[in-house]
Short mmCIF file of C-alpha atoms (C1' of nucleotides) in Angstrom, two decimals:
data_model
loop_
_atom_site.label_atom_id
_atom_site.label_comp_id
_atom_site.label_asym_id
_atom_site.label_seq_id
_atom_site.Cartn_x
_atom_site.Cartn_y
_atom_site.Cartn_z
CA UNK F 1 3.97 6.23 11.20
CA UNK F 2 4.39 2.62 10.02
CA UNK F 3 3.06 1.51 13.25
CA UNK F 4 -0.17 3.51 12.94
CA UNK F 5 -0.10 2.45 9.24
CA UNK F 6 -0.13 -1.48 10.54
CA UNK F 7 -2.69 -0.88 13.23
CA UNK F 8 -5.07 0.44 10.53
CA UNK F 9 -4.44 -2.95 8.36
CA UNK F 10 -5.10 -4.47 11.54
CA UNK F 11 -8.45 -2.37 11.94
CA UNK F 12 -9.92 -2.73 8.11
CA UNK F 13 -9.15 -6.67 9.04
CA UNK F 14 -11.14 -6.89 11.68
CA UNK F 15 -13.76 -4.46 9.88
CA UNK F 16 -14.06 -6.93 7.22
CA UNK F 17 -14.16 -10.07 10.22
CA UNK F 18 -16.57 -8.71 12.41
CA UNK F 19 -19.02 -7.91 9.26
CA UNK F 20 -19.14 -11.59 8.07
CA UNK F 21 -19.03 -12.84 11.03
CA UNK F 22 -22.27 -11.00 11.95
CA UNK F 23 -24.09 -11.10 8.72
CA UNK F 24 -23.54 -15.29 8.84
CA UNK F 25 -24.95 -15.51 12.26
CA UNK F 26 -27.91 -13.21 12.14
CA UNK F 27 -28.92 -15.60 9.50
CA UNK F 28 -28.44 -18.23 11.79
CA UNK F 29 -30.23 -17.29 14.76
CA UNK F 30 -33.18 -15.03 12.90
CA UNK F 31 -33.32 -17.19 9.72
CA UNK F 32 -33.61 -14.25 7.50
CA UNK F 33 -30.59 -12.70 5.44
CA UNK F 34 -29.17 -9.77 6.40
CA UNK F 35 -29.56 -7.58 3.66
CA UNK F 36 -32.99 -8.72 3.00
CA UNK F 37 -33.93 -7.97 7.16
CA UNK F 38 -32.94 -4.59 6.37
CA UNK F 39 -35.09 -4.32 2.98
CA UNK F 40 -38.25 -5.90 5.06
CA UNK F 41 -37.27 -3.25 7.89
CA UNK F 42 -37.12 0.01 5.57
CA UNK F 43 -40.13 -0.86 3.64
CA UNK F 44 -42.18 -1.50 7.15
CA UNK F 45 -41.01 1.70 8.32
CA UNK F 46 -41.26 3.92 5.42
CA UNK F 47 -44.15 2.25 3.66
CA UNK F 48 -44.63 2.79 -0.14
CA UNK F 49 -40.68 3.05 -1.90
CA UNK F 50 -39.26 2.59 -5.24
CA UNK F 51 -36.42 0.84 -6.11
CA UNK F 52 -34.31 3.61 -6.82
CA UNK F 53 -35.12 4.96 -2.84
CA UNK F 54 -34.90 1.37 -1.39
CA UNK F 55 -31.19 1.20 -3.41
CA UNK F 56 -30.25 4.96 -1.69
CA UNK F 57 -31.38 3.86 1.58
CA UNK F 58 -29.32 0.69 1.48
CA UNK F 59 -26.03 1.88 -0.66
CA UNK F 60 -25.96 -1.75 -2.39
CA UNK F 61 -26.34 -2.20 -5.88
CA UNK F 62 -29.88 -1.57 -7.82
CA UNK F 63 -29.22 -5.04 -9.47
CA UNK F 64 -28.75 -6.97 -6.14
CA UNK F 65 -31.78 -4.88 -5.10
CA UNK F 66 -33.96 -6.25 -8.03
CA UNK F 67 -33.06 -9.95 -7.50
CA UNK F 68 -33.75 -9.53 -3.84
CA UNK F 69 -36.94 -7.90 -4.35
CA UNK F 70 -37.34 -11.03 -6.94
CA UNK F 71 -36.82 -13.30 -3.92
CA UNK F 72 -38.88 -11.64 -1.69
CA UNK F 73 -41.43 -11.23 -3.76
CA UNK F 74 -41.80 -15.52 -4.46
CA UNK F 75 -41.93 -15.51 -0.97
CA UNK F 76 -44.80 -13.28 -0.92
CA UNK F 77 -43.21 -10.69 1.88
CA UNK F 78 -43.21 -7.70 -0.80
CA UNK F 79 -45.50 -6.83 -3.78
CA UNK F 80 -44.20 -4.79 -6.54
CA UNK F 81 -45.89 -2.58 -8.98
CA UNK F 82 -45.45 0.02 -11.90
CA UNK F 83 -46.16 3.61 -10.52
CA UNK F 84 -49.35 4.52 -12.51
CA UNK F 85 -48.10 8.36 -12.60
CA UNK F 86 -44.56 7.24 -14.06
CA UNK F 87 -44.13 4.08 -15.59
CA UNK F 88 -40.71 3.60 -15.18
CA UNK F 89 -40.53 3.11 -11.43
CA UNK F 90 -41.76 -0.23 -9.61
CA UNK F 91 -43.38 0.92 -5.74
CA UNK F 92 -42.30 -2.06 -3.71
CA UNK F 93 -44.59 -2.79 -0.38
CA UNK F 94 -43.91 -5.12 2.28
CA UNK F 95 -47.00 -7.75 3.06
CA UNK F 96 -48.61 -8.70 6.05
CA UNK F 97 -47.04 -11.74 5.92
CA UNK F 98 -43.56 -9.76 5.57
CA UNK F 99 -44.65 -8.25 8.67
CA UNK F 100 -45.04 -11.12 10.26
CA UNK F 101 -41.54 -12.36 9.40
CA UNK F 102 -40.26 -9.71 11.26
CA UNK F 103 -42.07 -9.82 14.03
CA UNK F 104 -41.23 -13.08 14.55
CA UNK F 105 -37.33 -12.73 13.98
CA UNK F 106 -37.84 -10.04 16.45
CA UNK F 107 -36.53 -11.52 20.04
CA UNK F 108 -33.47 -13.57 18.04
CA UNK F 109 -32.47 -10.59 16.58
CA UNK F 110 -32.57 -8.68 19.93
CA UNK F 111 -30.68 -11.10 21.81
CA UNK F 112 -28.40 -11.56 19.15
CA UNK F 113 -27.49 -7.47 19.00
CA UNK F 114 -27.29 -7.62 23.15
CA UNK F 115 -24.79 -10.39 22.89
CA UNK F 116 -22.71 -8.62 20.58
CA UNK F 117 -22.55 -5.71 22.58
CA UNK F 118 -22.72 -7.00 25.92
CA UNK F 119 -19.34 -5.27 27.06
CA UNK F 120 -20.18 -1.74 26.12
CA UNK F 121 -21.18 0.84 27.85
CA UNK F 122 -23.80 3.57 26.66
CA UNK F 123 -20.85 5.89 26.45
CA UNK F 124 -18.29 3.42 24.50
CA UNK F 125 -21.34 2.74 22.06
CA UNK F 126 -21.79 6.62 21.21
CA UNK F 127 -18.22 7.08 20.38
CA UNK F 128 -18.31 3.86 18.06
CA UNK F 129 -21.31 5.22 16.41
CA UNK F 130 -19.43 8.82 15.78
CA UNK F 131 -16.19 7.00 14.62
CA UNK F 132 -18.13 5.04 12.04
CA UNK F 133 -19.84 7.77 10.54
CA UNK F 134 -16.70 9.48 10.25
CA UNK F 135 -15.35 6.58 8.65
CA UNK F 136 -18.47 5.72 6.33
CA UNK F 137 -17.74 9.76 5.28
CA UNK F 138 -14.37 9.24 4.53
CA UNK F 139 -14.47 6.07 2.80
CA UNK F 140 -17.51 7.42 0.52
CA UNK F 141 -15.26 10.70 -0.50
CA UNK F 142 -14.07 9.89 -4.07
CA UNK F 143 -10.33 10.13 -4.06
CA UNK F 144 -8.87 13.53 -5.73
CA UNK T 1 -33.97 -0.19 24.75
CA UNK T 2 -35.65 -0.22 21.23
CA UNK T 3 -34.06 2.95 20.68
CA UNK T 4 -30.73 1.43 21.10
CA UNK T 5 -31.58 -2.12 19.13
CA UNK T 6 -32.13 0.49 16.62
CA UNK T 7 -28.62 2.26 17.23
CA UNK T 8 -27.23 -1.20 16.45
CA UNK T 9 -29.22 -2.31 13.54
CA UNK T 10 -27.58 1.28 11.99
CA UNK T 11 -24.18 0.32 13.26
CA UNK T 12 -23.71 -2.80 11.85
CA UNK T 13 -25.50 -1.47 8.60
CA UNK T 14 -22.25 1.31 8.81
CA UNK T 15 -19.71 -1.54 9.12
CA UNK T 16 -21.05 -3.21 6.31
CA UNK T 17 -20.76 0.06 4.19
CA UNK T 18 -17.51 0.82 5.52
CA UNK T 19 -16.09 -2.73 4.56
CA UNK T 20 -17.38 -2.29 0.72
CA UNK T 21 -15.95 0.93 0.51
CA UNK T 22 -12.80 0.20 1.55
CA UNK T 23 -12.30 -2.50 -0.26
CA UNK T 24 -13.48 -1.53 -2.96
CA UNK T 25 -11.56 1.50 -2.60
CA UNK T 26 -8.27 -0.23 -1.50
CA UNK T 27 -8.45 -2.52 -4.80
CA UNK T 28 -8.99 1.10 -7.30
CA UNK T 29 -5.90 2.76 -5.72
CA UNK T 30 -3.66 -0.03 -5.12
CA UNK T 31 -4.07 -2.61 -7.94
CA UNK T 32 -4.41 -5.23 -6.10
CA UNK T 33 -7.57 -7.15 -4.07
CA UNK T 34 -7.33 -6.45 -0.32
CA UNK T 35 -7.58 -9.80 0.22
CA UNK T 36 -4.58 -10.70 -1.88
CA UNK T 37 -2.60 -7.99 -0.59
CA UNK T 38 -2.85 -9.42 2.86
CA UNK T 39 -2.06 -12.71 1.81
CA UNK T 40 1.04 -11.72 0.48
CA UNK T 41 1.91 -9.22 2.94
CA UNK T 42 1.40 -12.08 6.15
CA UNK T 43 3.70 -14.43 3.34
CA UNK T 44 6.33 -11.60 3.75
CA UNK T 45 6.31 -11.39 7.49
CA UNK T 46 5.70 -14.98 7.92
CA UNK T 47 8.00 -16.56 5.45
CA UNK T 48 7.04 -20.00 4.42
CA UNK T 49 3.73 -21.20 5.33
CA UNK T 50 1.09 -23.74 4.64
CA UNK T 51 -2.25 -22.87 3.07
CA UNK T 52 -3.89 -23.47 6.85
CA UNK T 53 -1.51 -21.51 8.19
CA UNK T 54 -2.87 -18.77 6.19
CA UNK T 55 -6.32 -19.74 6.20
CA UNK T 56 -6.15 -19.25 10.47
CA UNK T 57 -4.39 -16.20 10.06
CA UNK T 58 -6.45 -14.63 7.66
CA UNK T 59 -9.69 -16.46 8.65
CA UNK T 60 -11.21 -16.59 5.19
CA UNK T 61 -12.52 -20.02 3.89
CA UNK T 62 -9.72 -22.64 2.30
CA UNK T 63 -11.47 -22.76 -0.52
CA UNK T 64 -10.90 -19.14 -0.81
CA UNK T 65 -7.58 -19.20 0.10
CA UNK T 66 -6.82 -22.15 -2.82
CA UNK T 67 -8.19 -20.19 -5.86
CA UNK T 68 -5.90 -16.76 -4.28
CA UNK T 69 -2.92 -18.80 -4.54
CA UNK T 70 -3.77 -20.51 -7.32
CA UNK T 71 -3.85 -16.68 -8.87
CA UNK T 72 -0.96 -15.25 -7.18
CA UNK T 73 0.93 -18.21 -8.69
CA UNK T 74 -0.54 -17.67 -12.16
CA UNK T 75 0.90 -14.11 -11.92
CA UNK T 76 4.21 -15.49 -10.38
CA UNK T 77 4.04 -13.32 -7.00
CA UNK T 78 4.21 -16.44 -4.69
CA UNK T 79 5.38 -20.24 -5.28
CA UNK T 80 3.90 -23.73 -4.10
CA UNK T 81 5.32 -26.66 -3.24
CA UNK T 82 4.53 -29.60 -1.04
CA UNK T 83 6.12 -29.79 1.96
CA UNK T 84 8.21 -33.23 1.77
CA UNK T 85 7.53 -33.78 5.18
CA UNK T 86 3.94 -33.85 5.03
CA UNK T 87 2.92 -34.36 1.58
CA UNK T 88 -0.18 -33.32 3.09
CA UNK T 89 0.83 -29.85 3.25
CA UNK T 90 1.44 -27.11 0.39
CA UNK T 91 4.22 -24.61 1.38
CA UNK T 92 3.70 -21.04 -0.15
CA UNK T 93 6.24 -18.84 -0.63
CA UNK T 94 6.45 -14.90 -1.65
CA UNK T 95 8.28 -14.61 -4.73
CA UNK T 96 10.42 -11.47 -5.78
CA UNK T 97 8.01 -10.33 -7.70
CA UNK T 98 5.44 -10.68 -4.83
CA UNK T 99 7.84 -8.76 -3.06
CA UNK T 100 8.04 -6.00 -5.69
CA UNK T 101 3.91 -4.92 -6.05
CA UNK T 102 4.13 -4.88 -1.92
CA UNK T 103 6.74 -2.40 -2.49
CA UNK T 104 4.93 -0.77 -5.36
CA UNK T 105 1.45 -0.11 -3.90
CA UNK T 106 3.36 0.70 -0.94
CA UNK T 107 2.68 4.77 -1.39
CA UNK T 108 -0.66 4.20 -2.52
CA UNK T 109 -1.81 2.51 0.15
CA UNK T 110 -0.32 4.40 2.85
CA UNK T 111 -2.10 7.56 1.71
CA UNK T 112 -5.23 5.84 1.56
CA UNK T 113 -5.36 4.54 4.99
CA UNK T 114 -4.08 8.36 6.16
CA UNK T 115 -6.58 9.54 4.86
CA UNK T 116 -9.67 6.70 5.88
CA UNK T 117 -8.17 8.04 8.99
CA UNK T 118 -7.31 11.47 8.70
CA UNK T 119 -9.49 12.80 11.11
CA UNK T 120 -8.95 10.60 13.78
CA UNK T 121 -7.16 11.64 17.06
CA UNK T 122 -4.50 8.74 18.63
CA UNK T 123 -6.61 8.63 21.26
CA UNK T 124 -9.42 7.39 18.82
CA UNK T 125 -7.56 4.69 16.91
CA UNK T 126 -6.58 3.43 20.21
CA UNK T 127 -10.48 3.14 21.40
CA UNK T 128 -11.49 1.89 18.61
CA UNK T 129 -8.82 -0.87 18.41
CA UNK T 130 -10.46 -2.25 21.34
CA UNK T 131 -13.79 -2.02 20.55
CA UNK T 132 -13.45 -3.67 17.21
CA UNK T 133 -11.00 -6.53 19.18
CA UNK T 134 -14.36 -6.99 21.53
CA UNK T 135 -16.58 -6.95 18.85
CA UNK T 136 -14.62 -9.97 17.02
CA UNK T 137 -14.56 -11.91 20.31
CA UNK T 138 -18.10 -11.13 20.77
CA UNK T 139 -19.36 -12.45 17.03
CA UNK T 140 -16.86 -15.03 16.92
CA UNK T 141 -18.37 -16.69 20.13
CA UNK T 142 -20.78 -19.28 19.09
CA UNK T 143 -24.58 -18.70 20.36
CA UNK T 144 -25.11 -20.98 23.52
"C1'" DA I 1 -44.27 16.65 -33.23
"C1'" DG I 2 -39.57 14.74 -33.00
"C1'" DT I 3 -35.22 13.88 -31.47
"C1'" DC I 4 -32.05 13.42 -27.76
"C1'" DA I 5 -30.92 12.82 -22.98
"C1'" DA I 6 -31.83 11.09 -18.49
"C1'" DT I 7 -34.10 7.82 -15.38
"C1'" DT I 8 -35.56 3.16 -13.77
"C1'" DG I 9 -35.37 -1.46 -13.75
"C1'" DT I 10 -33.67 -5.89 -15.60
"C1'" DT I 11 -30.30 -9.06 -17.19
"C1'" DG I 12 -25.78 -11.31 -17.96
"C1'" DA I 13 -21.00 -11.82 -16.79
"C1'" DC I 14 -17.85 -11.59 -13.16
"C1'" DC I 15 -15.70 -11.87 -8.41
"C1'" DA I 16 -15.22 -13.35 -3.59
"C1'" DA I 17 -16.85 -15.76 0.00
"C1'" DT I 18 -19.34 -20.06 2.07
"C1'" DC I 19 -20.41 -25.02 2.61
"C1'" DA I 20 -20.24 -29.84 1.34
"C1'" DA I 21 -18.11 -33.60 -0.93
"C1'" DT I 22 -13.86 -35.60 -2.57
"C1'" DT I 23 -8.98 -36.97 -2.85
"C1'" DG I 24 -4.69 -38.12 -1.08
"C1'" DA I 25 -1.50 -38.42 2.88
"C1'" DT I 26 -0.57 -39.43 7.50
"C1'" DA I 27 -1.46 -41.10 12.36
"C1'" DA I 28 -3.36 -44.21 15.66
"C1'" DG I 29 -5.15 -48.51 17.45
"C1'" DG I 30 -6.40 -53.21 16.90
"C1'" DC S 1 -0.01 -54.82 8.94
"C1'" DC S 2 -4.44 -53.04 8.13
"C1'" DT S 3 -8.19 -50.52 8.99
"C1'" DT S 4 -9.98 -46.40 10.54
"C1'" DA S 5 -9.81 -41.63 11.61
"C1'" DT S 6 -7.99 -37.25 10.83
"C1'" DC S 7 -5.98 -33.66 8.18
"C1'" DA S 8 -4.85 -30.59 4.03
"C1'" DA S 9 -6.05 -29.19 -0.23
"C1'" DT S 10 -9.11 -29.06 -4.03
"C1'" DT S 11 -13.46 -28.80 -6.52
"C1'" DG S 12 -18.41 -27.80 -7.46
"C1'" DA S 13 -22.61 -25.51 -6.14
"C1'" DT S 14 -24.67 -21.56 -3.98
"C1'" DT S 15 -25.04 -16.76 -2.35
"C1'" DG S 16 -24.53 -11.80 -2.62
"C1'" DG S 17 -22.32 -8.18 -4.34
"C1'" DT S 18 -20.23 -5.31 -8.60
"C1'" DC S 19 -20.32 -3.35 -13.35
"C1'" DA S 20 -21.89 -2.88 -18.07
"C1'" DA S 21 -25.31 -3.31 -21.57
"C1'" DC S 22 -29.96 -2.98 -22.52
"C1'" DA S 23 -35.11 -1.71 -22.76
"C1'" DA S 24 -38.77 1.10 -21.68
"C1'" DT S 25 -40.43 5.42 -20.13
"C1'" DT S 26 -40.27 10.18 -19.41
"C1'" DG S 27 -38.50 15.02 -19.88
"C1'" DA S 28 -36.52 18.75 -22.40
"C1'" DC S 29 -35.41 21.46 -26.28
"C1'" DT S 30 -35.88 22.95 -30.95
#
DNA sequence: AGTCAATTGTTGACCAATCAATTGATAAGG
DNA sequence: CCTTATCAATTGATTGGTCAACAATTGACT
């Protein structure tokens, strides 16, 4: 019991290691952040979204969506503007030229996601991805 | 190939979201930052240690671990003092009443790691143990 | 129409981490 | 000794996330 409670410290540790870890050095090698890759990525593959989606799709914060999106948008990889048929939302695009960001972070990023997983097999990699949706369940589940 | 550069792109995205939640989550039931819990708990395991002592241990920045302590000693849960044989050093120190919120959020936190983990076999937590202790080796490894 | 509620985005204040520069203490080598 | 290098802690600036307050727009109900 206290054992398995330790081992689970031990666990949310290296949860919380492994995720800075990678986040710094995918900046590193791709020299894009993170979080903004994955805005880039879901607007390339969904096309046309609105805040409010992008925010769903990503579970962070509409705010740290906005000032992204801000970013992004001096950069000129996204354009943003008011939906004609309702005013309040903003439909966010990604550019060619935010294409072309990705493509080009493209071979960093999939060496970079090799490395890290360069000891798994197929079969190790499946079970991870089942345990982490349990997890991402459970730790969504508002305590009652 | 693609298909599992994708797999990773959504696993990492999971860890991220898993991290947030928990501590997020940890912080609403307990009272207390993750972060500073474990600093205090590794002070009440470890005894007396210096501030890069900690910062190894925990692997957080110094300058993170500095404004904790400098917190935790505002609230009177730990003491610092320099250590007389290397004035170079700061010695921290759990205090009683460091002692006492471990104890207190104690329940709390026990229930909510069961239940991050309540539908997790033995066998599970035990695979997943190692593939999170691979994954750390694997990120912290610089890029050659 | 007119009010009231809900939705969407923006902004400001806050927190936690990083890096870089600084300070003060010690160690090492001439 | 004295200089130089290294080490530990601190501080300031930056980044990325949260929440809460707000504004503007739309929807719903009478």
């Amino acid at each position: 019991m206290d054992q398995s409670c330790e081992e689970i410290k031990q666990m949310i540790f290296m949860f919380k290691n492994i995720d800075r870890q990678v986040t710094q050095n995918f900046e590193k090698r791709t020299g894009i952040s993170l979080t903004r890759y994955e805005i880039l990525y879901t607007l390339l593959k969904c096309g046309q979204l609105s805040q409010i989606e992008l925010q769903k799709k990503l579970k962070i914060d509409q705010a740290a969506i906005t000032r992204h999106l801000k970013i992004l948008e001096e950069k000129d990889f996204v354009f943003r503007n008011r939906n004609k048929q309702n005013n309040r939302e903003v439909i966010v695009e990604i550019t060619d030229r935010g294409k072309g960001i990705l493509e080009n972070c493209d071979s960093n990023r999939k060496q970079f996601f090799d490395e890290l997983f360069h000891n798994f097999t197929t079969k190790e990699i499946q079970e991870l991805q089942i345990m982490l949706k349990k997890l991402m369940d459970n730790s969504d589940k508002p305590h009652c």
